[in-house]
Amino acid sequence: EAQVTQNPRYLITVTGKKLTVTCSQNMNHEYMSWYRQDPGLGLRQIYYSMNVEVTDKGDVPEGYKVSRKEKRNFPLILESPSPNQTSLYFCASSWTGGNQPQHFGDGTRLSIL
Amino acid sequence: KNEVEQSPQNLTAQEGEFITINCSYSVGISALHWLQQHPGGGIVSLFMLSSGKKKHGRLIATINIQEKHSSLHITASHPRDSAVYICPNQFYFGTGTSLTVIP
């Protein structure tokens, strides 16, 4: 089954404790992206990757890092999480960027205390 | 600025009603995507279209590239259609249209 898998689905942690949210897709998609969703703001892009070893900042990259060492995986790293990063996070993938349908993961709800 | 304007922002309908959600863009588009986000949070791709009209069950999407406008229609609406509908312009998503269908 074609899917985008995010882990964990839920996480409560404390300020400053490094965390990683993993994202994996099994569709051989070149493009992957991370979004955060906050009430009243919709989905906002954090980082995206057009292919292996190619990553770029989205609209709200501050406080986040990503890596794309292999095509299927695109982890989101919060080196020193802060309460303003409490949000619902989605990973998505598509064949290429731009006008291609994106497949979304189920979301990860992060709470930073 | 690459923005999307959806209308209405919130919509409540009776079961069985015909529903229309509109999207307008501030910059040119070559194709567009309609997404559905259910109350549980999961996001599903409904349509990707670059011209004309597409139909999937009770859902119909239309697009006019020249006018930078798209519409999503739901015929014979049902409570399970209650969700947020989003039409991102490439990677700008906006807040979508929140639809509630009452039995």
Short mmCIF file of C-alpha atoms in Angstrom, two decimals:
data_model
loop_
_atom_site.label_atom_id
_atom_site.label_comp_id
_atom_site.label_asym_id
_atom_site.label_seq_id
_atom_site.Cartn_x
_atom_site.Cartn_y
_atom_site.Cartn_z
CA GLU A 1 0.00 0.00 0.00
CA ALA A 2 1.30 3.43 -0.98
CA GLN A 3 1.80 5.49 2.11
CA VAL A 4 3.69 8.16 4.00
CA THR A 5 4.51 7.06 7.53
CA GLN A 6 5.28 9.46 10.33
CA ASN A 7 6.51 8.59 13.80
CA PRO A 8 5.70 9.29 16.51
CA ARG A 9 2.03 10.20 16.13
CA TYR A 10 2.00 11.97 19.48
CA LEU A 11 4.80 13.33 21.64
CA ILE A 12 4.90 15.40 24.80
CA THR A 13 8.35 16.61 25.74
CA VAL A 14 10.16 19.45 27.47
CA THR A 15 11.93 22.56 26.25
CA GLY A 16 15.44 21.95 25.01
CA LYS A 17 15.30 18.18 24.66
CA LYS A 18 16.29 17.29 21.11
CA LEU A 19 13.74 15.28 19.16
CA THR A 20 13.34 13.80 15.72
CA VAL A 21 10.13 13.09 13.85
CA THR A 22 10.66 10.50 11.17
CA CYS A 23 8.96 10.40 7.80
CA SER A 24 9.18 7.58 5.30
CA GLN A 25 7.45 7.05 1.94
CA ASN A 26 7.30 3.88 -0.12
CA MET A 27 6.35 5.42 -3.49
CA ASN A 28 9.85 6.33 -4.70
CA HIS A 29 8.80 9.99 -4.71
CA GLU A 30 11.49 12.57 -5.33
CA TYR A 31 9.78 15.42 -3.51
CA MET A 32 9.17 15.48 0.24
CA SER A 33 8.04 18.24 2.52
CA TRP A 34 7.26 19.11 6.12
CA TYR A 35 4.39 21.33 7.22
CA ARG A 36 3.10 22.56 10.52
CA GLN A 37 -0.54 23.35 11.13
CA ASP A 38 -1.68 25.81 13.76
CA PRO A 39 -5.21 27.04 14.50
CA GLY A 40 -6.19 29.92 12.24
CA LEU A 41 -3.01 29.69 10.16
CA GLY A 42 -3.52 26.65 7.98
CA LEU A 43 -0.65 24.51 6.79
CA ARG A 44 2.71 26.25 6.52
CA GLN A 45 5.74 24.74 4.88
CA ILE A 46 8.82 24.23 7.06
CA TYR A 47 11.33 22.58 4.72
CA TYR A 48 11.18 20.67 1.48
CA SER A 49 13.44 18.42 -0.52
CA MET A 50 13.45 18.06 -4.28
CA ASN A 51 15.66 14.97 -4.17
CA VAL A 52 18.35 13.19 -2.19
CA GLU A 53 20.82 15.62 -0.60
CA VAL A 54 18.76 18.61 -1.82
CA THR A 55 16.83 20.51 0.85
CA ASP A 56 15.42 24.04 0.98
CA LYS A 57 13.73 26.28 3.49
CA GLY A 58 10.01 26.81 3.34
CA ASP A 59 8.06 29.61 4.96
CA VAL A 60 8.81 28.82 8.62
CA PRO A 61 12.18 27.01 8.89
CA GLU A 62 13.45 28.64 12.10
CA GLY A 63 14.18 26.11 14.84
CA TYR A 64 14.07 23.10 12.52
CA LYS A 65 16.54 20.99 10.60
CA VAL A 66 16.03 18.28 8.01
CA SER A 67 18.13 15.79 6.13
CA ARG A 68 17.59 13.71 2.99
CA LYS A 69 20.27 11.06 2.87
CA GLU A 70 18.05 8.55 1.08
CA LYS A 71 15.03 9.00 -1.13
CA ARG A 72 12.49 7.36 1.15
CA ASN A 73 13.29 9.17 4.42
CA PHE A 74 13.01 12.83 5.40
CA PRO A 75 13.36 13.32 9.17
CA LEU A 76 12.46 16.57 10.90
CA ILE A 77 14.84 17.52 13.69
CA LEU A 78 14.16 19.94 16.52
CA GLU A 79 17.57 20.52 18.11
CA SER A 80 16.27 22.60 21.01
CA PRO A 81 12.47 22.52 21.02
CA SER A 82 10.55 25.45 22.45
CA PRO A 83 6.87 25.82 23.39
CA ASN A 84 6.13 27.81 20.21
CA GLN A 85 6.89 24.66 18.25
CA THR A 86 3.89 22.94 19.80
CA SER A 87 1.87 22.09 16.72
CA LEU A 88 0.50 19.43 14.41
CA TYR A 89 3.10 18.37 11.87
CA PHE A 90 2.56 16.73 8.50
CA CYS A 91 5.01 15.12 6.14
CA ALA A 92 4.08 14.84 2.47
CA SER A 93 5.59 13.46 -0.70
CA SER A 94 4.98 13.64 -4.44
CA TRP A 95 6.71 12.59 -7.65
CA THR A 96 8.09 16.06 -8.16
CA GLY A 97 7.43 19.43 -6.65
CA GLY A 98 4.92 21.88 -8.05
CA ASN A 99 1.79 20.56 -9.69
CA GLN A 100 1.79 16.99 -8.50
CA PRO A 101 -0.64 15.50 -6.01
CA GLN A 102 0.91 15.24 -2.57
CA HIS A 103 0.44 12.24 -0.32
CA PHE A 104 0.27 13.15 3.35
CA GLY A 105 1.23 11.28 6.48
CA ASP A 106 -1.26 10.97 9.33
CA GLY A 107 0.32 13.81 11.27
CA THR A 108 2.38 14.13 14.44
CA ARG A 109 1.05 16.11 17.36
CA LEU A 110 3.93 17.65 19.31
CA SER A 111 3.54 19.34 22.68
CA ILE A 112 6.58 21.15 24.04
CA LEU A 113 6.24 22.04 27.70
CA LYS B 1 2.52 37.22 -3.09
CA ASN B 2 1.34 33.72 -3.89
CA GLU B 3 -1.96 33.62 -2.03
CA VAL B 4 -5.15 31.66 -2.14
CA GLU B 5 -8.57 32.98 -1.20
CA GLN B 6 -11.29 30.48 -0.36
CA SER B 7 -14.94 31.21 0.17
CA PRO B 8 -16.80 30.70 2.28
CA GLN B 9 -14.47 30.21 5.23
CA ASN B 10 -17.19 28.39 7.16
CA LEU B 11 -20.26 26.64 5.81
CA THR B 12 -23.09 24.78 7.49
CA ALA B 13 -25.49 22.82 5.31
CA GLN B 14 -28.40 20.47 5.72
CA GLU B 15 -27.93 16.91 4.59
CA GLY B 16 -28.80 16.58 0.92
CA GLU B 17 -27.93 20.16 -0.03
CA PHE B 18 -25.74 21.04 -3.01
CA ILE B 19 -22.54 22.70 -1.80
CA THR B 20 -20.03 24.90 -3.60
CA ILE B 21 -16.65 26.00 -2.32
CA ASN B 22 -14.64 28.52 -4.31
CA CYS B 23 -10.91 29.17 -4.69
CA SER B 24 -9.27 32.21 -6.25
CA TYR B 25 -5.58 32.83 -6.75
CA SER B 26 -3.49 35.94 -6.82
CA VAL B 27 -0.92 34.52 -9.24
CA GLY B 28 -1.24 32.34 -12.29
CA ILE B 29 -1.68 28.64 -11.87
CA SER B 30 -1.19 25.71 -14.22
CA ALA B 31 -2.92 23.12 -12.05
CA LEU B 32 -4.53 22.81 -8.71
CA HIS B 33 -5.08 20.39 -5.92
CA TRP B 34 -8.11 19.92 -3.67
CA LEU B 35 -7.51 18.40 -0.26
CA GLN B 36 -9.87 17.21 2.46
CA GLN B 37 -8.94 17.24 6.13
CA HIS B 38 -11.24 15.37 8.47
CA PRO B 39 -11.75 16.35 12.12
CA GLY B 40 -9.26 13.67 13.16
CA GLY B 41 -6.58 15.55 11.23
CA GLY B 42 -5.78 13.22 8.33
CA ILE B 43 -5.37 14.88 4.94
CA VAL B 44 -6.60 13.22 1.77
CA SER B 45 -6.03 14.30 -1.79
CA LEU B 46 -9.37 14.64 -3.62
CA PHE B 47 -8.45 16.02 -7.01
CA MET B 48 -5.57 17.29 -9.07
CA LEU B 49 -6.73 19.16 -12.17
CA SER B 50 -5.25 21.45 -14.75
CA SER B 51 -8.29 22.13 -16.92
CA GLY B 52 -12.01 21.59 -17.21
CA LYS B 53 -13.78 19.37 -14.76
CA LYS B 54 -13.22 16.18 -12.79
CA LYS B 55 -15.81 14.05 -11.01
CA HIS B 56 -15.38 11.50 -8.27
CA GLY B 57 -18.58 10.15 -6.82
CA ARG B 58 -20.55 13.08 -5.43
CA LEU B 59 -17.62 15.46 -5.74
CA ILE B 60 -17.02 17.62 -8.79
CA ALA B 61 -14.10 20.01 -9.24
CA THR B 62 -13.81 22.62 -11.95
CA ILE B 63 -11.00 24.95 -12.87
CA ASN B 64 -10.60 28.04 -15.04
CA ILE B 65 -6.91 28.73 -15.45
CA GLN B 66 -7.40 32.06 -17.21
CA GLU B 67 -9.65 33.39 -14.46
CA LYS B 68 -7.45 31.86 -11.72
CA HIS B 69 -10.46 30.22 -10.16
CA SER B 70 -11.59 26.77 -9.12
CA SER B 71 -14.71 25.37 -7.50
CA LEU B 72 -15.47 22.21 -5.59
CA HIS B 73 -19.06 21.01 -5.66
CA ILE B 74 -20.60 18.38 -3.43
CA THR B 75 -23.92 16.95 -4.53
CA ALA B 76 -26.35 15.36 -2.08
CA SER B 77 -24.19 16.34 0.88
CA HIS B 78 -23.88 13.96 3.80
CA PRO B 79 -22.65 14.40 7.39
CA ARG B 80 -19.54 12.39 6.53
CA ASP B 81 -18.59 15.22 4.15
CA SER B 82 -18.00 17.41 7.20
CA ALA B 83 -14.35 18.39 6.96
CA VAL B 84 -12.01 21.22 6.05
CA TYR B 85 -11.48 21.57 2.31
CA ILE B 86 -8.23 23.13 1.17
CA CYS B 87 -7.09 24.25 -2.29
CA PRO B 88 -3.39 24.94 -2.07
CA ASN B 89 -1.67 26.92 -4.80
CA GLN B 90 1.45 24.80 -5.06
CA PHE B 91 2.71 25.12 -1.49
CA TYR B 92 0.58 27.92 -0.04
CA PHE B 93 -2.34 26.31 1.77
CA GLY B 94 -4.45 28.91 3.50
CA THR B 95 -6.93 27.97 6.22
CA GLY B 96 -9.42 26.24 3.97
CA THR B 97 -13.21 26.04 4.17
CA SER B 98 -14.72 24.35 7.19
CA LEU B 99 -17.85 22.45 6.16
CA THR B 100 -20.40 21.03 8.58
CA VAL B 101 -23.27 18.97 7.20
CA ILE B 102 -26.15 18.54 9.62
CA PRO B 103 -28.31 15.42 9.46
#
